[in-house]
XYZ file of C-alpha atoms in Angstrom:
590
model
C 119.438 67.861 86.642
C 115.973 66.255 86.909
C 114.708 65.305 83.456
C 111.061 65.903 84.380
C 111.844 69.528 85.178
C 114.133 70.597 82.352
C 112.564 70.776 78.904
C 113.040 67.506 76.999
C 113.127 69.338 73.649
C 116.805 70.176 74.133
C 120.110 68.794 73.083
C 121.505 68.243 76.615
C 125.034 68.064 75.333
C 124.886 71.692 74.222
C 125.908 73.826 77.174
C 127.366 77.091 75.865
C 129.518 79.014 78.303
C 128.177 82.220 76.779
C 124.834 82.819 75.059
C 124.861 82.797 71.271
C 125.133 86.255 69.727
C 121.530 87.513 69.434
C 122.390 89.326 66.187
C 122.706 85.937 64.464
C 119.334 84.762 65.681
C 115.796 85.796 64.918
C 113.444 85.003 67.781
C 110.488 86.109 65.695
C 111.223 83.539 63.003
C 111.450 80.816 65.650
C 108.061 81.841 67.048
C 106.505 81.797 63.549
C 107.964 78.348 62.803
C 106.528 77.066 66.098
C 103.110 78.492 65.183
C 103.084 80.750 68.244
C 102.632 83.951 66.219
C 101.668 84.731 62.650
C 103.785 86.473 60.026
C 101.495 89.497 60.282
C 101.942 89.675 64.053
C 105.702 89.389 63.542
C 105.759 92.323 61.119
C 103.500 94.467 63.337
C 105.553 93.763 66.471
C 108.843 94.500 64.704
C 107.432 97.843 63.553
C 106.278 98.623 67.098
C 109.703 97.636 68.435
C 111.400 100.137 66.112
C 109.090 102.874 67.429
C 109.189 102.045 71.138
C 112.619 100.514 71.610
C 111.151 97.820 73.863
C 112.204 94.191 73.730
C 110.467 92.074 71.101
C 109.318 89.414 73.564
C 107.952 91.946 76.073
C 105.845 93.594 73.345
C 104.277 90.218 72.500
C 103.503 89.541 76.169
C 102.051 93.028 76.753
C 99.830 92.605 73.699
C 98.525 89.277 75.004
C 99.823 87.410 71.973
C 102.271 85.266 73.918
C 102.619 84.113 77.519
C 105.853 84.437 79.488
C 106.182 80.656 79.641
C 105.730 80.267 75.868
C 108.370 82.946 75.267
C 110.839 81.276 77.651
C 110.339 77.900 75.950
C 110.887 79.502 72.541
C 114.106 81.084 73.784
C 115.273 77.718 75.102
C 114.825 76.212 71.637
C 116.385 79.191 69.930
C 119.502 79.164 72.133
C 119.571 75.407 72.800
C 119.504 75.935 76.559
C 117.319 74.295 79.222
C 113.879 75.617 80.098
C 113.074 75.385 83.822
C 109.704 75.620 85.564
C 110.639 77.381 88.799
C 107.354 76.419 90.458
C 108.395 72.786 90.505
C 112.191 72.933 90.390
C 113.623 71.767 93.759
C 115.879 74.774 94.303
C 117.942 74.735 97.497
C 118.271 77.980 99.438
C 121.984 77.465 100.182
C 122.729 77.156 96.449
C 120.433 80.049 95.517
C 122.169 82.313 98.009
C 125.541 81.857 96.338
C 124.370 84.948 94.463
C 123.518 87.943 96.710
C 119.897 89.029 96.570
C 120.752 92.493 95.203
C 122.557 90.921 92.241
C 119.802 88.352 91.686
C 117.130 91.057 91.417
C 119.325 93.458 89.429
C 120.274 90.943 86.745
C 117.114 88.817 86.889
C 119.092 85.710 87.785
C 118.720 82.734 90.108
C 121.338 80.067 90.867
C 119.463 76.770 90.616
C 121.953 73.941 90.841
C 125.609 73.231 91.478
C 126.539 70.778 88.727
C 130.115 70.340 89.917
C 131.941 71.869 86.981
C 129.364 74.642 86.522
C 126.397 76.440 88.059
C 122.961 76.239 86.448
C 121.628 79.824 86.470
C 118.135 80.887 85.413
C 118.038 84.203 83.550
C 114.923 86.211 82.748
C 116.686 87.430 79.581
C 119.129 84.776 78.301
C 120.269 87.205 75.560
C 121.578 89.741 78.096
C 125.340 89.375 77.573
C 126.209 92.065 80.114
C 124.278 90.205 82.850
C 125.982 86.944 81.848
C 129.449 88.484 82.168
C 128.664 90.170 85.505
C 127.272 86.932 86.947
C 130.421 85.081 85.936
C 132.511 87.725 87.673
C 130.423 87.580 90.870
C 130.110 83.790 91.079
C 133.641 83.019 89.847
C 132.361 79.809 88.253
C 131.453 78.526 84.820
C 127.756 79.250 84.141
C 125.108 77.270 82.284
C 122.128 79.448 81.386
C 118.489 78.310 81.659
C 115.397 80.098 80.374
C 112.537 80.844 82.788
C 109.282 82.801 82.862
C 109.973 86.262 84.302
C 106.988 86.261 86.685
C 108.095 82.886 88.111
C 111.524 84.369 88.734
C 110.072 87.264 90.737
C 108.013 84.863 92.852
C 111.066 82.648 93.385
C 113.040 85.617 94.746
C 110.425 86.163 97.454
C 110.219 82.444 98.197
C 113.900 81.552 98.301
C 115.569 84.718 99.538
C 113.963 84.589 102.967
C 115.410 87.002 105.504
C 116.303 84.359 108.070
C 120.017 85.064 108.105
C 119.396 88.804 108.063
C 117.088 88.452 111.069
C 119.701 86.314 112.829
C 122.373 88.921 112.156
C 120.270 91.761 113.567
C 119.294 89.615 116.553
C 122.972 88.986 117.326
C 123.738 92.703 116.986
C 120.876 93.527 119.353
C 122.125 90.958 121.847
C 125.589 92.563 121.763
C 124.081 96.012 122.260
C 122.115 94.767 125.243
C 125.315 93.368 126.703
C 127.121 96.678 126.226
C 124.274 98.846 127.599
C 124.721 99.882 131.215
C 121.074 99.161 131.864
C 117.838 98.703 129.960
C 117.021 102.408 130.225
C 120.101 103.235 128.156
C 118.818 101.036 125.338
C 115.407 102.680 125.645
C 116.913 106.106 125.089
C 118.411 104.978 121.787
C 115.317 103.096 120.626
C 114.305 105.791 118.129
C 117.527 105.604 116.069
C 116.845 104.282 112.578
C 120.077 102.307 112.568
C 119.511 100.663 115.940
C 119.673 96.841 115.782
C 116.159 96.465 117.218
C 114.778 98.687 114.439
C 116.644 96.791 111.735
C 115.523 93.472 113.219
C 111.848 94.471 113.186
C 112.113 95.899 109.677
C 113.579 92.616 108.396
C 110.884 90.650 110.231
C 108.051 92.714 108.746
C 109.568 92.556 105.263
C 109.854 88.774 105.534
C 106.234 88.514 106.701
C 104.979 90.626 103.793
C 107.165 88.660 101.388
C 105.473 85.348 102.266
C 101.976 86.827 102.612
C 101.661 86.348 106.382
C 98.539 87.678 108.093
C 99.989 87.615 111.626
C 103.339 87.669 113.405
C 103.597 86.048 116.854
C 106.549 86.873 119.118
C 106.450 84.440 122.036
C 108.995 84.151 124.867
C 109.681 80.545 125.875
C 111.677 79.166 128.799
C 115.057 79.426 127.044
C 114.459 81.211 123.738
C 112.247 83.640 121.838
C 109.985 82.018 119.256
C 108.872 83.990 116.197
C 106.068 82.495 114.123
C 104.219 83.689 111.016
C 100.638 82.769 110.124
C 100.470 81.948 106.410
C 97.213 80.761 104.820
C 95.728 80.305 108.275
C 98.469 78.099 109.760
C 101.461 79.083 111.878
C 105.009 78.520 110.629
C 108.092 78.932 112.812
C 110.267 81.667 111.354
C 113.059 81.807 113.910
C 114.087 80.820 117.422
C 116.397 83.525 118.769
C 117.989 84.440 122.093
C 115.337 85.159 124.712
C 117.310 88.100 126.136
C 116.259 90.342 123.236
C 112.519 89.821 123.918
C 112.261 92.861 126.198
C 113.902 95.181 123.681
C 111.587 94.006 120.879
C 108.496 94.436 123.072
C 109.620 97.892 124.162
C 110.241 99.090 120.611
C 106.881 97.789 119.369
C 105.098 99.482 122.278
C 106.796 102.768 121.423
C 105.656 102.427 117.815
C 102.076 101.816 118.970
C 102.097 104.588 121.591
C 101.631 102.196 124.520
C 102.922 102.396 128.086
C 106.387 100.810 127.987
C 106.579 100.651 131.785
C 103.446 98.486 132.085
C 104.311 94.806 131.687
C 101.753 93.233 134.012
C 98.584 94.015 132.038
C 97.538 93.325 128.428
C 97.684 96.301 126.069
C 96.381 96.936 122.565
C 97.485 99.454 119.960
C 98.221 99.995 116.300
C 100.690 101.677 113.962
C 101.350 101.960 110.230
C 104.360 100.987 108.134
C 105.413 101.635 104.566
C 106.940 98.460 103.112
C 107.548 97.386 99.531
C 105.414 100.186 98.060
C 102.396 99.378 100.202
C 100.943 100.769 103.415
C 100.637 98.201 106.177
C 98.421 98.738 109.216
C 99.622 96.704 112.202
C 97.366 95.818 115.142
C 99.393 94.992 118.234
C 98.293 93.031 121.287
C 100.484 92.235 124.292
C 99.857 89.490 126.838
C 101.882 88.951 130.036
C 103.063 85.330 130.291
C 105.266 83.298 132.609
C 108.348 84.045 130.481
C 107.660 87.646 129.459
C 105.297 89.572 127.221
C 103.905 87.674 124.235
C 103.110 89.957 121.295
C 100.652 89.307 118.498
C 100.791 91.490 115.387
C 97.935 91.444 112.852
C 99.112 92.729 109.459
C 96.404 94.532 107.511
C 97.259 95.564 103.970
C 95.267 98.510 102.669
C 94.991 96.612 99.368
C 92.234 94.520 100.989
C 89.928 97.524 100.701
C 89.999 97.213 96.937
C 88.340 93.797 97.154
C 84.814 93.641 95.842
C 82.065 91.231 96.741
C 82.448 89.380 93.462
C 86.106 88.595 94.274
C 85.721 86.886 97.666
C 84.423 83.537 96.367
C 80.728 83.825 97.241
C 78.538 81.621 94.960
C 76.680 83.637 92.339
C 73.087 82.940 93.578
C 74.098 83.851 97.140
C 75.947 86.937 95.909
C 72.805 88.208 94.176
C 70.749 87.718 97.355
C 73.411 89.375 99.536
C 73.550 92.394 97.235
C 69.790 92.714 97.486
C 69.974 92.517 101.298
C 72.610 95.250 101.663
C 70.692 97.520 99.293
C 67.731 97.666 101.725
C 67.127 100.735 103.856
C 66.681 98.882 107.154
C 67.249 95.591 108.935
C 70.135 93.688 110.492
C 72.499 91.510 108.449
C 74.961 89.417 110.460
C 78.173 87.740 109.311
C 79.288 84.929 111.615
C 82.232 82.618 111.993
C 85.300 82.047 114.181
C 88.169 84.498 114.569
C 90.173 84.832 111.356
C 87.413 83.589 109.051
C 87.267 86.771 106.959
C 84.131 88.356 108.446
C 85.502 91.903 108.431
C 86.716 91.532 104.843
C 83.197 90.512 103.785
C 81.614 93.470 105.575
C 84.058 95.985 104.148
C 83.558 94.542 100.665
C 79.840 95.143 101.219
C 80.508 98.718 102.389
C 82.711 99.376 99.361
C 79.794 98.304 97.163
C 77.093 100.447 98.783
C 79.199 103.449 99.830
C 77.910 106.507 97.955
C 77.736 110.267 98.377
C 74.025 110.146 99.181
C 74.475 107.694 102.090
C 75.939 108.400 105.512
C 77.874 105.365 106.713
C 79.236 105.100 110.259
C 81.325 102.227 111.622
C 81.807 101.439 115.324
C 84.756 99.093 115.820
C 87.340 97.889 118.312
C 89.740 98.490 116.725
C 89.106 100.145 113.351
C 90.687 97.534 111.096
C 90.632 99.192 107.669
C 90.484 102.819 106.623
C 87.935 103.733 103.972
C 87.322 107.111 102.386
C 83.844 108.615 102.519
C 82.676 106.979 105.751
C 82.836 107.939 109.437
C 84.813 105.463 111.539
C 84.774 105.408 115.347
C 86.979 103.307 117.602
C 85.603 102.387 121.016
C 87.772 102.883 124.081
C 86.664 101.182 127.280
C 89.355 102.981 129.268
C 87.412 106.239 128.956
C 83.986 104.552 129.011
C 83.608 104.931 125.238
C 81.851 101.585 124.915
C 79.999 100.060 121.968
C 76.677 100.921 123.583
C 77.595 104.537 124.252
C 78.999 105.091 120.757
C 75.980 103.418 119.154
C 73.572 105.695 121.016
C 75.537 108.728 119.856
C 75.712 107.313 116.335
C 71.924 107.178 116.057
C 71.825 110.943 116.713
C 74.136 111.482 113.719
C 71.388 110.582 111.215
C 73.180 107.576 109.622
C 71.800 105.469 106.794
C 74.136 102.501 107.326
C 75.819 101.431 110.568
C 78.569 98.828 110.790
C 79.094 97.409 114.282
C 82.438 95.613 114.503
C 81.107 92.878 116.778
C 77.993 92.271 118.870
C 79.783 91.275 122.063
C 77.080 91.790 124.670
C 73.339 92.208 125.159
C 73.521 96.022 125.258
C 75.319 96.287 121.911
C 73.067 93.681 120.304
C 69.870 95.328 121.565
C 70.875 98.827 120.434
C 71.890 97.452 117.037
C 68.563 95.641 116.654
C 66.628 98.758 117.714
C 68.545 100.764 115.107
C 67.541 98.195 112.487
C 63.920 98.556 113.629
C 63.955 102.331 113.286
C 64.996 102.603 109.657
C 68.734 101.913 109.550
C 70.667 99.198 107.744
C 72.907 97.572 110.351
C 75.805 95.261 109.445
C 77.673 93.379 112.146
C 79.546 90.216 113.111
C 78.866 87.594 115.733
C 80.711 84.491 116.907
C 78.601 81.402 116.212
C 79.303 78.084 114.516
C 76.785 78.411 111.660
C 73.898 80.487 110.338
C 71.131 78.409 111.941
C 72.470 78.799 115.493
C 72.899 82.580 115.225
C 69.368 83.662 116.292
C 69.706 81.443 119.383
C 73.046 83.091 120.144
C 71.263 86.456 120.208
C 68.519 85.059 122.423
C 71.138 83.559 124.744
C 72.694 87.033 125.076
C 69.368 88.259 126.479
C 67.884 89.999 123.429
C 64.043 89.859 123.428
C 62.692 87.281 120.922
C 60.359 89.784 119.203
C 63.340 92.042 118.479
C 65.336 89.221 116.877
C 62.341 88.173 114.784
C 61.487 91.656 113.506
C 64.983 93.096 112.953
C 67.160 90.197 111.760
C 67.005 89.971 107.956
C 69.711 87.416 107.185
C 72.776 85.618 108.501
C 75.875 84.689 106.511
C 78.208 82.106 108.049
C 81.670 81.724 106.580
C 85.058 80.022 106.822
C 88.342 80.290 104.932
C 89.671 77.159 103.228
C 93.117 76.683 101.731
C 93.249 75.942 98.017
C 95.265 73.133 96.445
C 98.554 74.225 94.914
C 98.035 74.121 91.148
C 101.640 73.052 90.609
C 101.606 69.871 92.698
C 97.942 68.852 93.075
C 97.491 65.157 92.333
C 94.676 62.654 92.461
C 94.088 61.591 96.046
C 92.562 58.406 97.412
C 90.187 59.352 100.282
C 90.648 57.793 103.708
C 87.752 56.125 105.521
C 86.802 59.306 107.329
C 87.020 61.298 104.103
C 84.798 58.779 102.295
C 82.206 59.119 105.048
C 82.219 62.902 104.637
C 81.749 62.629 100.872
C 78.895 60.144 101.031
C 77.165 62.092 103.825
C 76.889 65.075 101.494
C 76.291 63.253 98.195
C 75.552 59.512 98.344
C 76.649 57.472 95.351
C 79.920 56.889 93.496
C 82.863 58.663 95.090
C 84.295 61.747 93.441
C 87.797 61.923 92.066
C 89.490 64.176 94.596
C 92.792 66.029 94.537
C 95.348 67.185 97.074
C 98.662 69.025 96.822
C 101.723 66.930 97.571
C 103.990 69.882 98.382
C 106.471 71.644 96.109
C 108.662 74.728 95.905
C 105.749 76.949 94.855
C 103.732 76.196 98.025
C 106.650 75.839 100.480
C 105.924 72.114 100.749
C 102.425 72.586 102.220
C 100.402 71.431 99.190
C 98.238 74.559 99.442
C 98.491 78.045 97.972
C 96.020 80.799 98.796
C 92.637 80.756 100.507
C 89.013 81.290 99.570
C 85.885 81.949 101.563
C 83.066 79.397 101.818
C 79.623 80.614 102.782
C 76.064 79.789 103.720
C 73.122 82.210 103.801
C 69.976 81.994 105.915
C 67.256 84.540 105.131
C 64.497 85.144 107.642
C 61.018 84.586 106.164
C 57.560 84.593 107.766
C 57.813 81.041 109.116
C 61.267 81.547 110.601
C 60.256 84.937 112.029
C 57.221 83.418 113.731
C 59.291 80.567 115.241
C 61.992 82.968 116.418
C 59.463 85.362 117.984
C 58.038 82.512 120.049
C 61.522 81.244 120.949
C 60.663 77.727 119.759
C 63.996 76.037 118.977
C 62.502 72.858 117.509
C 60.197 74.647 115.081
C 62.881 77.119 114.058
C 65.540 74.424 113.552
C 63.253 72.265 111.422
C 62.198 75.167 109.196
C 65.751 76.533 108.905
C 67.250 73.141 107.999
C 64.695 72.694 105.255
C 65.705 76.026 103.730
C 69.427 75.334 104.120
C 69.325 71.860 102.570
C 72.055 71.631 99.959
C 73.251 75.177 100.693
C 75.401 74.767 103.811
C 79.079 75.515 104.375
C 79.836 71.820 103.851
C 78.051 71.830 100.496
C 80.029 74.875 99.340
C 83.307 73.169 100.289
C 82.061 70.008 98.572
C 81.746 71.957 95.309
C 85.347 73.137 95.667
C 86.401 69.517 96.289
C 84.460 68.448 93.201
C 86.308 71.070 91.140
C 89.658 69.895 92.524
C 90.324 73.300 94.077
C 90.644 72.071 97.671
C 90.972 68.806 99.550
C 88.625 66.895 101.841
C 91.314 67.151 104.530
C 90.901 70.927 104.471
C 87.138 70.636 105.015
C 87.766 68.343 107.982
C 90.482 70.657 109.343
C 88.109 73.606 109.647
C 85.525 71.451 111.412
C 82.929 70.925 108.700
C 82.797 67.204 109.458
C 80.826 68.110 112.584
C 78.187 69.993 110.611
C 74.760 68.340 110.396
C 73.946 67.312 106.854
C 70.229 66.862 106.343
C 68.757 64.464 103.846
C 65.018 63.802 103.591
C 64.571 65.603 106.901
C 66.890 63.222 108.771
C 70.287 63.893 110.311
C 73.041 61.679 108.951
């Protein structure tokens, strides 16, 4: 057992086969002796325990007196058992899965290590004698108990009990069913059965994706196999490679769920459906693409929990947040959010809508597709198949007397011009556009064919954004920058180099070194000088004035602050392309 992982405050020779009788121990006294709680808190908690019947430790945690980790460490001292930090312990999936997942969750247990003569098992409640006896019966081995924080145990279940074998099993069952079916139409007729292998396979796949926090699922036929990949924190990870022969059945079932034409395999199709998984509603956007080896399917997973996000929770710097709130509180004008696909633009816009949505305002969204559902607003999905285009819907929208209009994306000159005219005539218009940064956005509109005077008079502000991965707090270590990384640092802030950090990879972050993402932003507000330059379509004058206003406030500078705080790495800034951004110092490009 690694000594840097197991608490060093133990007597390692003490390895009881059964926990000490809790009646002979007083956890409260141990906590008082360690200075973790006071005698008064002990007396008050004991009185509350007699009234509620809850566990002593849980009452302390719920009251905010003690953390789960502090309680677990106290239990390890009390019982003379190891304490294990599951975020850094190198647990092996094959060892963990010696205990079935149902038993692990039921008893709050995780098999950590095979020590030869015994199994090291983490228990959320080391004093639970019934769980100890049941685990011994199931594992048929001698057990050594370790104390762990309960929340870490829950996270470890999701991390270590991946559904790979379950997916494999359902894939094999589906392959057998395909072999037994007289033809593909026979399988199609049974596709609605809840117990059908294709249904069970997709359910396991979606549950696995939700479990690891994936934003997308990609099902891609290859020459000899079917590749399934999940996008986690912006990067794709291979989940499984399964038999290619089941690709058609999976595509057919997904099309049925989305109400698409299952007979059409030559043309791309788009649709959506909803699922209820793990006590949450999941909206799934489906896109099919005919390829050389069959239909590739992309599934965007949209949790309705995203709608609860507020502007102050998306990572926008406080000064910029104040300005953005002022902009979206205006009664007219166009505010654009720009960035590449998957940079969080829609999340930002819906966070803005959630902030300004009120009974006295009529809010209409025009999207393709409608990504999130929100109460109190009117949402319209365009449909080019019936000539329900952005332009047509926007014209109809203006006759509905809206106060705020959200346009999913300004894709063409017609949509952009109608949106800008709406902003001119007393409506607040929010929309997205694909451009590399805030400064280039007005030129993108001009390039689409929008008249310069309309851009100058309607456009109020542009926010450009990206999503950067954050260093894993469990394994982040000091990092020595490479030559390219040093150049990036000194280009933004000349002088002594910062101390930078980067995750090395651990169990908590699946070996990636990163855990979670945060938005980085830049804001360009249109003032009189910028408006004049834009109205005359003078790129040089506009660029010079805009760069002066953006100095020290670009996307790269926001990422630099995260690097300074140790929250992300320079490599992440370079990965999302911020090394190519122009950094201006004293009016010169460097």
